[in-house]
Short mmCIF file of C-alpha atoms in Angstrom, two decimals:
data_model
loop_
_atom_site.label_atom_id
_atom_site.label_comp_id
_atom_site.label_asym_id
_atom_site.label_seq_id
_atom_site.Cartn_x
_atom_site.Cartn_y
_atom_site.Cartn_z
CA UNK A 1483 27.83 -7.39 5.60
CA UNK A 1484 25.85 -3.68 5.43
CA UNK A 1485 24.18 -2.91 2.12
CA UNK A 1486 23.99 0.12 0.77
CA UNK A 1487 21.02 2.47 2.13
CA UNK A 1488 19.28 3.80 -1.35
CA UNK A 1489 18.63 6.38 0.89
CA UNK A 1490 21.80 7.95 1.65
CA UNK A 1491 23.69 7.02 -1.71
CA UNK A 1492 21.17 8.56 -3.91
CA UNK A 1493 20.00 11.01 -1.89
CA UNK A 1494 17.73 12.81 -5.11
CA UNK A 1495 15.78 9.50 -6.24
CA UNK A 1496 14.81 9.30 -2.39
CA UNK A 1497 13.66 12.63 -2.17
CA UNK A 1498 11.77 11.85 -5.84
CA UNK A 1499 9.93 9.13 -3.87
CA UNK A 1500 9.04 11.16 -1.18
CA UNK A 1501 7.50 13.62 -3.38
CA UNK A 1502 5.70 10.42 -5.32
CA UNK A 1503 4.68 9.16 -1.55
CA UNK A 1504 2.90 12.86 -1.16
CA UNK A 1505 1.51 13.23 -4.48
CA UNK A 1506 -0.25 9.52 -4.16
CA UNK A 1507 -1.63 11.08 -0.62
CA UNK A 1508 -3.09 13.90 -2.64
CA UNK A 1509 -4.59 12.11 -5.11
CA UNK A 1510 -6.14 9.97 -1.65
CA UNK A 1511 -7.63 12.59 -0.43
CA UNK A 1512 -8.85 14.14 -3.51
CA UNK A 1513 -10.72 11.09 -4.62
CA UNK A 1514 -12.74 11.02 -0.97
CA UNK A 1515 -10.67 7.89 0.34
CA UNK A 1516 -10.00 7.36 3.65
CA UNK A 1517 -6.45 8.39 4.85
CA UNK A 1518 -6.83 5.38 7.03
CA UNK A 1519 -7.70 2.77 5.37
CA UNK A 1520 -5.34 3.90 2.65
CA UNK A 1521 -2.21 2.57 5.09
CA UNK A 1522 -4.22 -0.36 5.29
CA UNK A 1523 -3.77 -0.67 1.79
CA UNK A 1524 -0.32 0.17 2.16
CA UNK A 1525 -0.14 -2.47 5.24
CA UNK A 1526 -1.71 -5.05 3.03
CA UNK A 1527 1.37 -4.58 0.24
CA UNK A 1528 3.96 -4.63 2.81
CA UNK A 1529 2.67 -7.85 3.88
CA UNK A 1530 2.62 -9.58 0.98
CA UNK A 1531 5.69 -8.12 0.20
CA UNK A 1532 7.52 -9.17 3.16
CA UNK A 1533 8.47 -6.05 4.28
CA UNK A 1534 8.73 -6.06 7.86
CA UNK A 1535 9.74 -2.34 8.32
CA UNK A 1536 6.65 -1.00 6.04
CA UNK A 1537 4.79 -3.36 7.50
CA UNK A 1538 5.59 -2.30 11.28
CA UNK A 1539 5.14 1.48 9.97
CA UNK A 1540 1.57 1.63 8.42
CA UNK A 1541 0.14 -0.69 11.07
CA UNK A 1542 1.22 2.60 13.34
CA UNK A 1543 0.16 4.76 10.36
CA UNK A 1544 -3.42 3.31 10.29
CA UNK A 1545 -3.57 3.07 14.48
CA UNK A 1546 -2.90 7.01 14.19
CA UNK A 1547 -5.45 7.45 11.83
CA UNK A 1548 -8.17 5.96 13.69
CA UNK A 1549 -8.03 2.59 12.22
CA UNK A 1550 -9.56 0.07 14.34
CA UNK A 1551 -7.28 -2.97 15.94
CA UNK A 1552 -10.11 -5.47 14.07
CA UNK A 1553 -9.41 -4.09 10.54
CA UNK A 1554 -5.42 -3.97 10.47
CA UNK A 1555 -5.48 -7.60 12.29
CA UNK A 1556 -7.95 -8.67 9.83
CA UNK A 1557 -6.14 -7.21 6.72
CA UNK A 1558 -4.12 -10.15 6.37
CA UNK A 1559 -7.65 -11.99 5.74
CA UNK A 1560 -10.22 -9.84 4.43
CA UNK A 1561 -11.83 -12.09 2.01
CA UNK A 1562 -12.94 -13.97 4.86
CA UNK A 1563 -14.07 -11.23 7.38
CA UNK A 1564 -17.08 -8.83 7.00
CA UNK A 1565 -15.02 -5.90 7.96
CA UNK A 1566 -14.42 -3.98 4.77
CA UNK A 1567 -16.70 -2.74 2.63
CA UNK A 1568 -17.32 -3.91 -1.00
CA UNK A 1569 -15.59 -0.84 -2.24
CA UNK A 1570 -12.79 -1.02 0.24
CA UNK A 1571 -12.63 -5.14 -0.93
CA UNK A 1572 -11.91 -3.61 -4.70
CA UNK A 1573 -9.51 -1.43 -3.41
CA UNK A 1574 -7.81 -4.58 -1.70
CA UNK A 1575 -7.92 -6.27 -5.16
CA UNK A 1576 -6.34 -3.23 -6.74
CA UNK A 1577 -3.13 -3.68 -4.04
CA UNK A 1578 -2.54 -7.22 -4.54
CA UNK A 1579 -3.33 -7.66 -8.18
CA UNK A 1580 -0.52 -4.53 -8.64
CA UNK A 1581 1.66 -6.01 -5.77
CA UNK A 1582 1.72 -9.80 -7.75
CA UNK A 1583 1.56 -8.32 -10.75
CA UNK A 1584 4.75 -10.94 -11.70
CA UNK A 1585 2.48 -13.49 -11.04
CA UNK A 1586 -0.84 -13.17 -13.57
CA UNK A 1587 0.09 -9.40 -15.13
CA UNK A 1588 -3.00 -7.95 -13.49
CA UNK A 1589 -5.91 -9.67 -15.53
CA UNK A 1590 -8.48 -7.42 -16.76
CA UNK A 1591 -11.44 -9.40 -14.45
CA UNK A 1592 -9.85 -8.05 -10.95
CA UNK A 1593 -9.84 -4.21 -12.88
CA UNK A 1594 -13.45 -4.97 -13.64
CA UNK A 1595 -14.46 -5.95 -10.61
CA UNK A 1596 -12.73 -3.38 -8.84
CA UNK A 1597 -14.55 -0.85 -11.67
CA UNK A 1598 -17.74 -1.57 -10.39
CA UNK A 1599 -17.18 -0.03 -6.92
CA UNK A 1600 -14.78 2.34 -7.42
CA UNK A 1601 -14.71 5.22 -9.71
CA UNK A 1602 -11.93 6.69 -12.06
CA UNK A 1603 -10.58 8.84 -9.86
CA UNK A 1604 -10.60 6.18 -7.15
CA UNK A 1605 -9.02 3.64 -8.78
CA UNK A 1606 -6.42 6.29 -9.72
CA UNK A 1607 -5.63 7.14 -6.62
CA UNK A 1608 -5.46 3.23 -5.06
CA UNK A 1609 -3.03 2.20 -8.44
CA UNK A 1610 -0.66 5.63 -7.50
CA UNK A 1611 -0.75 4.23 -3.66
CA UNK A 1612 0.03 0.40 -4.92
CA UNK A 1613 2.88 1.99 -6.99
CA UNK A 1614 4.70 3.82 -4.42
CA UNK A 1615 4.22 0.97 -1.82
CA UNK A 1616 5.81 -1.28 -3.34
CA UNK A 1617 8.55 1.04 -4.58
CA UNK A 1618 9.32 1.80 -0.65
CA UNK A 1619 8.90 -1.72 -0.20
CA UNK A 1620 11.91 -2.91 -2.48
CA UNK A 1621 14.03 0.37 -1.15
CA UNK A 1622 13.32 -1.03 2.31
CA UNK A 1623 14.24 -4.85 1.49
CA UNK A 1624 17.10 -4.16 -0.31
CA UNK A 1625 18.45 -1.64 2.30
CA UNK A 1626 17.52 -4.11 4.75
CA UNK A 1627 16.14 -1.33 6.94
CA UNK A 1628 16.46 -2.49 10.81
CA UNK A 1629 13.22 -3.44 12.61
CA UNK A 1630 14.51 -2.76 15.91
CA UNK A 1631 12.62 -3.78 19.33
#
């Protein structure tokens, strides 16, 4: 059976996203974050997510960007590496407490934590990316996007 491609059958709210996808990036690079390591956050989402066709994308995304083969490997498992930086680590919180937000409605001791190493315009900027990641996520999924060899 072929699903309907979002995409192609509402052409406008795909184009909206894409305009969400590069107003997130400016609000990246306005805060000072890394361009990089931001598709490592995006990477990180996808992952949990299950998306294997975001997840293929930003691991090319963060190679491009001058990402090193350590950090996206390790992005799976960065509580337990010393790869990442305590501010990047809040950053990571911000993804996956916004990614499972189903699961414990973002608790107000990962935004705290995450406070203390990033600032306003940071944590802005991370929440915007965690938004529209897991929007393309769920456009992806649902599409059922091919991952081809």
């Amino acid at each position: 059976m072929q699903r309907v491609n979002l995409g192609k059958t509402a052409p406008e709210l795909y184009k909206t996203v894409i305009e969400l996808e590069n107003l997130s990036m400016q609000k990246v690079q306005q805060a000072g974050l890394d361009v990089g390591f931001s598709h490592l956050l995006k990477l990180r989402a996808s992952q949990i997510n299950q998306c294997a066709f975001c997840v293929r994308m930003h691991t090319q995304d963060a190679i491009k960007a001058g990402e090193s083969t350590d950090r996206i490997a390790l992005i799976s498992a960065w509580r337990e590496s010393e790869y990442f930086t305590e501010k990047e680590r809040a950053a990571l919180i911000l993804i996956e407490e916004i990614t499972l937000i189903a699961n414990q409605h973002f608790p107000d001791s990962a935004y705290e934590q995450a406070a203390q190493h990033l600032s306003s315009d940071e944590i802005t900027a991370i929440e915007w990316v965690a938004i529209v990641i897991n929007t393309w996520n769920r456009i992806a999924i649902s599409s059922q996007y091919k991952v081809a060899k």
